[in-house]
Short mmCIF file of C-alpha atoms and ligand atoms in Angstrom, two decimals:
data_model
loop_
_atom_site.label_atom_id
_atom_site.label_comp_id
_atom_site.label_asym_id
_atom_site.label_seq_id
_atom_site.Cartn_x
_atom_site.Cartn_y
_atom_site.Cartn_z
CA MET A 587 0.00 0.00 0.00
CA SER A 588 1.37 3.38 -0.99
CA SER A 589 2.10 6.11 1.51
CA PHE A 590 0.26 9.33 2.22
CA VAL A 591 1.04 12.42 0.16
CA ILE A 592 -1.38 14.76 1.97
CA GLU A 593 -2.14 14.46 5.68
CA ALA A 594 -4.65 16.89 7.15
CA ALA A 595 -5.87 16.90 10.73
CA GLY A 596 -8.35 19.00 12.67
CA LEU A 597 -8.98 21.56 9.92
CA SER A 598 -11.33 24.37 10.84
CA ARG A 599 -12.00 27.61 9.01
CA SER A 600 -14.61 30.31 9.52
CA PHE A 601 -15.53 33.30 7.40
CA GLY A 602 -17.14 35.77 9.78
CA SER A 603 -19.87 33.81 11.53
CA THR A 604 -19.93 31.10 8.83
CA ARG A 605 -18.16 27.92 9.85
CA ALA A 606 -16.94 26.63 6.45
CA LEU A 607 -14.84 23.81 7.94
CA ALA A 608 -15.60 22.34 11.33
CA GLY A 609 -12.86 19.83 12.11
CA VAL A 610 -11.79 17.78 9.08
CA ASP A 611 -9.28 14.94 9.18
CA LEU A 612 -8.30 13.64 5.76
CA SER A 613 -5.29 11.81 4.42
CA VAL A 614 -4.71 11.07 0.75
CA ARG A 615 -2.43 8.37 -0.62
CA THR A 616 -0.01 8.75 -3.50
CA GLY A 617 -1.67 7.62 -6.72
CA GLU A 618 -5.15 7.90 -5.31
CA SER A 619 -8.04 9.77 -6.96
CA LEU A 620 -10.25 11.32 -4.31
CA ALA A 621 -13.59 12.98 -4.98
CA ILE A 622 -15.02 15.44 -2.45
CA MET A 623 -18.81 15.65 -2.77
CA GLY A 624 -21.51 17.58 -0.94
CA ALA A 625 -24.18 20.22 -1.36
CA SER A 626 -23.30 23.76 -2.32
CA GLY A 627 -21.92 25.58 0.73
CA SER A 628 -20.84 22.39 2.52
CA GLY A 629 -17.19 23.46 2.57
CA LYS A 630 -15.72 21.54 -0.39
CA THR A 631 -13.83 24.41 -1.96
CA THR A 632 -12.57 25.64 1.41
CA LEU A 633 -11.26 22.15 2.16
CA LEU A 634 -9.55 21.89 -1.25
CA HIS A 635 -7.99 25.33 -0.78
CA CYS A 636 -6.70 24.42 2.69
CA LEU A 637 -5.18 21.15 1.41
CA ALA A 638 -3.50 23.04 -1.45
CA GLY A 639 -2.09 25.80 0.72
CA ILE A 640 -4.25 28.49 -0.91
CA THR A 641 -6.24 29.20 2.27
CA ARG A 642 -4.82 29.02 5.76
CA PRO A 643 -7.07 27.18 8.22
CA ASP A 644 -7.87 28.78 11.59
CA ALA A 645 -6.91 25.52 13.26
CA GLY A 646 -5.45 22.20 12.20
CA THR A 647 -2.52 21.09 10.09
CA VAL A 648 -1.82 20.04 6.51
CA GLY A 649 1.30 18.06 5.68
CA PHE A 650 2.67 17.39 2.18
CA VAL A 651 4.94 14.38 1.91
CA SER A 652 7.35 13.98 -1.01
CA GLY A 653 10.70 12.32 -1.69
CA ALA A 654 12.26 15.33 -0.02
CA GLY A 655 10.41 14.66 3.25
CA ARG A 656 7.38 16.13 4.97
CA VAL A 657 6.51 19.79 4.63
CA GLU A 658 4.10 21.35 7.12
CA VAL A 659 2.08 23.39 4.61
CA THR A 660 0.19 25.21 7.37
CA GLY A 661 3.50 26.32 8.91
CA LEU A 662 4.80 27.97 5.73
CA GLY A 663 4.73 31.69 4.99
CA GLU A 664 2.94 33.15 1.97
CA ARG A 665 5.98 33.08 -0.32
CA GLU A 666 6.91 29.50 0.52
CA ARG A 667 3.33 28.33 0.03
CA SER A 668 3.18 30.08 -3.30
CA ARG A 669 6.39 28.34 -4.36
CA LEU A 670 5.08 24.95 -3.21
CA ARG A 671 1.89 25.49 -5.21
CA ARG A 672 3.88 26.42 -8.32
CA GLU A 673 6.34 23.54 -8.09
CA ALA A 674 4.52 20.61 -6.51
CA PHE A 675 0.84 21.18 -7.18
CA GLY A 676 -1.33 21.62 -10.26
CA PHE A 677 -4.76 23.26 -10.43
CA VAL A 678 -7.78 22.82 -12.69
CA PHE A 679 -10.86 24.95 -12.11
CA GLN A 680 -14.36 24.90 -13.57
CA GLN A 681 -13.60 27.65 -16.04
CA GLY A 682 -10.02 26.74 -16.92
CA LEU A 683 -8.83 30.28 -16.06
CA LEU A 684 -6.78 30.22 -19.22
CA ILE A 685 -5.47 33.43 -20.72
CA PRO A 686 -7.62 34.03 -23.82
CA GLU A 687 -5.05 36.22 -25.58
CA LEU A 688 -2.51 33.39 -25.54
CA THR A 689 -2.50 30.23 -27.64
CA ALA A 690 -2.97 26.77 -26.16
CA VAL A 691 0.75 26.08 -26.08
CA GLU A 692 1.55 29.52 -24.64
CA ASN A 693 -0.92 28.94 -21.81
CA VAL A 694 0.73 25.65 -20.93
CA ALA A 695 4.28 26.93 -21.34
CA LEU A 696 3.57 29.86 -19.05
CA ALA A 697 3.40 27.55 -16.03
CA LEU A 698 6.97 26.40 -16.76
CA MET A 699 8.24 29.87 -17.56
CA LEU A 700 7.00 31.04 -14.14
CA ASN A 701 9.32 28.40 -12.68
CA GLY A 702 12.22 29.81 -14.69
CA MET A 703 12.30 27.61 -17.79
CA PRO A 704 13.29 29.38 -21.04
CA ARG A 705 10.43 29.90 -23.48
CA ALA A 706 11.58 27.56 -26.26
CA ARG A 707 12.00 24.60 -23.91
CA ALA A 708 8.78 25.43 -22.10
CA GLU A 709 6.85 25.44 -25.38
CA GLU A 710 8.43 22.16 -26.44
CA HIS A 711 7.29 20.54 -23.18
CA GLY A 712 3.90 22.20 -23.60
CA ARG A 713 3.46 20.71 -27.07
CA GLY A 714 4.29 17.27 -25.70
CA TRP A 715 1.60 17.55 -23.03
CA LEU A 716 -1.00 18.90 -25.42
CA ALA A 717 -0.35 15.99 -27.77
CA ALA A 718 -0.65 13.55 -24.87
CA LEU A 719 -4.05 15.04 -24.10
CA GLY A 720 -5.27 14.63 -27.67
CA LEU A 721 -4.75 18.23 -28.79
CA ALA A 722 -2.08 17.71 -31.45
CA GLY A 723 -2.63 20.22 -34.24
CA MET A 724 -4.43 22.71 -31.96
CA GLU A 725 -1.37 24.02 -30.15
CA ASP A 726 -1.38 27.38 -31.88
CA ARG A 727 -5.07 28.15 -31.52
CA ARG A 728 -6.21 30.78 -29.09
CA ILE A 729 -8.44 29.55 -26.26
CA GLY A 730 -11.54 31.10 -27.89
CA GLN A 731 -10.98 28.90 -30.93
CA LEU A 732 -11.31 25.73 -28.88
CA SER A 733 -14.43 23.93 -27.62
CA GLY A 734 -15.15 23.84 -23.86
CA GLY A 735 -13.79 20.31 -23.58
CA GLN A 736 -10.65 21.17 -25.55
CA ALA A 737 -10.03 24.26 -23.43
CA GLN A 738 -10.38 22.16 -20.29
CA ARG A 739 -7.75 19.76 -21.66
CA VAL A 740 -5.43 22.73 -22.10
CA ALA A 741 -6.07 23.56 -18.43
CA ILE A 742 -5.24 19.95 -17.52
CA ALA A 743 -2.02 20.13 -19.55
CA ARG A 744 -1.10 23.34 -17.76
CA ALA A 745 -1.74 21.69 -14.38
CA GLN A 746 0.51 18.73 -15.27
CA VAL A 747 3.35 20.28 -17.18
CA THR A 748 5.45 21.21 -14.16
CA GLY A 749 5.41 17.59 -12.98
CA ALA A 750 2.95 18.35 -10.18
CA SER A 751 2.72 15.46 -7.75
CA VAL A 752 -0.78 16.44 -6.65
CA VAL A 753 -3.43 17.91 -8.96
CA PHE A 754 -6.34 19.76 -7.32
CA ALA A 755 -9.48 20.23 -9.40
CA ASP A 756 -12.58 22.21 -8.37
CA GLU A 757 -15.64 21.22 -10.43
CA PRO A 758 -13.42 20.58 -13.48
CA THR A 759 -16.35 19.30 -15.55
CA GLY A 760 -18.96 21.66 -14.10
CA ALA A 761 -19.41 23.59 -17.36
CA LEU A 762 -19.36 20.59 -19.73
CA ASP A 763 -22.01 18.30 -21.17
CA SER A 764 -21.92 14.70 -19.96
CA ALA A 765 -20.11 13.17 -22.97
CA THR A 766 -17.40 15.87 -22.90
CA SER A 767 -17.25 15.57 -19.14
CA ALA A 768 -16.48 11.85 -19.46
CA ASP A 769 -13.68 12.60 -21.95
CA VAL A 770 -12.18 15.28 -19.75
CA MET A 771 -12.32 12.99 -16.69
CA ARG A 772 -10.57 10.26 -18.63
CA ALA A 773 -7.84 12.71 -19.66
CA LEU A 774 -7.55 13.99 -16.10
CA LEU A 775 -7.25 10.50 -14.59
CA ASP A 776 -4.87 9.19 -17.29
CA SER A 777 -2.52 12.11 -16.78
CA THR A 778 -2.55 11.94 -12.95
CA THR A 779 -3.21 8.57 -11.31
CA GLY A 780 -2.29 6.91 -14.62
CA GLN A 781 1.23 8.26 -14.01
CA GLY A 782 1.39 7.50 -10.31
CA ARG A 783 0.33 11.00 -9.31
CA THR A 784 -2.53 12.05 -7.09
CA LEU A 785 -5.83 13.69 -8.00
CA ILE A 786 -8.07 15.47 -5.50
CA LEU A 787 -11.24 16.84 -7.02
CA VAL A 788 -14.44 18.53 -5.94
CA THR A 789 -17.60 17.65 -7.83
CA HIS A 790 -21.38 17.72 -7.66
CA ASP A 791 -21.60 15.01 -10.27
CA ALA A 792 -21.98 11.43 -9.00
CA GLU A 793 -20.82 10.05 -12.34
CA VAL A 794 -17.59 12.05 -12.17
CA ALA A 795 -17.05 11.07 -8.53
CA GLY A 796 -17.70 7.42 -9.39
CA ARG A 797 -14.63 7.39 -11.62
CA CYS A 798 -12.44 8.24 -8.63
CA SER A 799 -11.02 5.57 -6.33
CA ARG A 800 -12.51 7.13 -3.17
CA ILE A 801 -15.35 9.52 -2.40
CA VAL A 802 -15.84 11.57 0.76
CA ASP A 803 -19.15 13.33 1.44
CA MET A 804 -19.26 16.67 3.20
CA ARG A 805 -22.03 18.38 5.11
CA ASP A 806 -21.81 21.59 7.14
CA GLY A 807 -18.02 21.66 7.07
CA ARG A 808 -17.57 18.05 8.13
CA ILE A 809 -16.85 14.76 6.40
CA VAL A 810 -19.96 12.69 7.03
CA GLY A 811 -19.29 9.65 4.86
CA GLU A 812 -16.72 7.83 2.82
CA ARG A 813 -16.95 5.27 0.02
CA VAL A 814 -14.33 3.35 -1.89
CA SER A 815 -15.02 2.64 -5.58
CA ALA A 816 -14.53 -0.77 -7.12
N1 ADP B 700 -14.12 33.96 1.10
C1 ADP B 700 -15.27 33.74 1.74
N2 ADP B 700 -15.88 34.73 2.41
C2 ADP B 700 -17.04 34.50 3.08
N3 ADP B 700 -17.66 33.31 3.13
C3 ADP B 700 -17.10 32.29 2.48
C4 ADP B 700 -15.88 32.45 1.75
N4 ADP B 700 -15.56 31.23 1.20
C5 ADP B 700 -16.53 30.39 1.57
N5 ADP B 700 -17.46 31.01 2.35
C6 ADP B 700 -18.65 30.38 2.94
O1 ADP B 700 -18.24 29.16 3.54
C7 ADP B 700 -19.17 28.12 3.29
C8 ADP B 700 -18.48 27.00 2.52
O2 ADP B 700 -18.13 27.48 1.24
P1 ADP B 700 -17.39 26.59 0.15
O3 ADP B 700 -16.22 25.96 0.77
O4 ADP B 700 -17.17 27.45 -1.04
O5 ADP B 700 -18.49 25.49 -0.15
P2 ADP B 700 -18.73 24.56 -1.43
O6 ADP B 700 -17.48 24.58 -2.26
O7 ADP B 700 -19.06 23.23 -0.87
O8 ADP B 700 -19.90 25.15 -2.15
C9 ADP B 700 -20.31 28.78 2.52
O9 ADP B 700 -21.31 29.13 3.45
C10 ADP B 700 -19.68 29.99 1.90
O10 ADP B 700 -20.62 31.00 1.69
MG1 MG B 701 -17.14 25.16 -4.24
#
């Protein structure tokens, strides 16, 4: 059995008088695909953001374990967390948050260039990832010239290109029809758990969640159930 890559304990977070997280313990294994489900407002996004070091919890700890050892994410300052997110994590959101003025390959290469890679090499890597996600021939199109599913694959390529060991996705198929959603999920799983990496995603969609190896259900800021898929 593989080891944990994310270990969270006792996570709480309030926004004013709203208790978004009310004591969550959650550990995620390397190579696992975990779906976080629950009604709107149940705390899914807040949990994802705490695990990924985007939001700091009021209480509790998040650890990230890699070959280099264990990093206490919740103990890091803003700059160190930002660096960890850039280097070790990848992100896919509902609307891919791609830059419309840039082409597909430029959007992907940007993630590498932010980590200091020269443009030519970054674009070469970017083309490789786009091809792996079935977008060969579309590298030089702007985002507006792609379908929703194609744009979401560009977002997946961008999340993977830096070699992220954990990919966090918040409603990655939320804006897609069910056939496209199935294609995007396949691409997302192939490029993460298919390569020994870890996927943590938030979804409303039971079909999307059912493709993941484990599902946790949230209600009122707590994990209230857990299922393991076949
Ligand atoms: N930045 C914020 N400011 C104020 N309230 C927030 C903020 N983020 C989340 N909340 C509140 O916290 C609760 C959980 O939100 P969220 O984690 O986004 O839930 P979900 O993703 O399950 O819909 C909700 O009541 C939401 O309104
Ligand atoms: Mg949300």
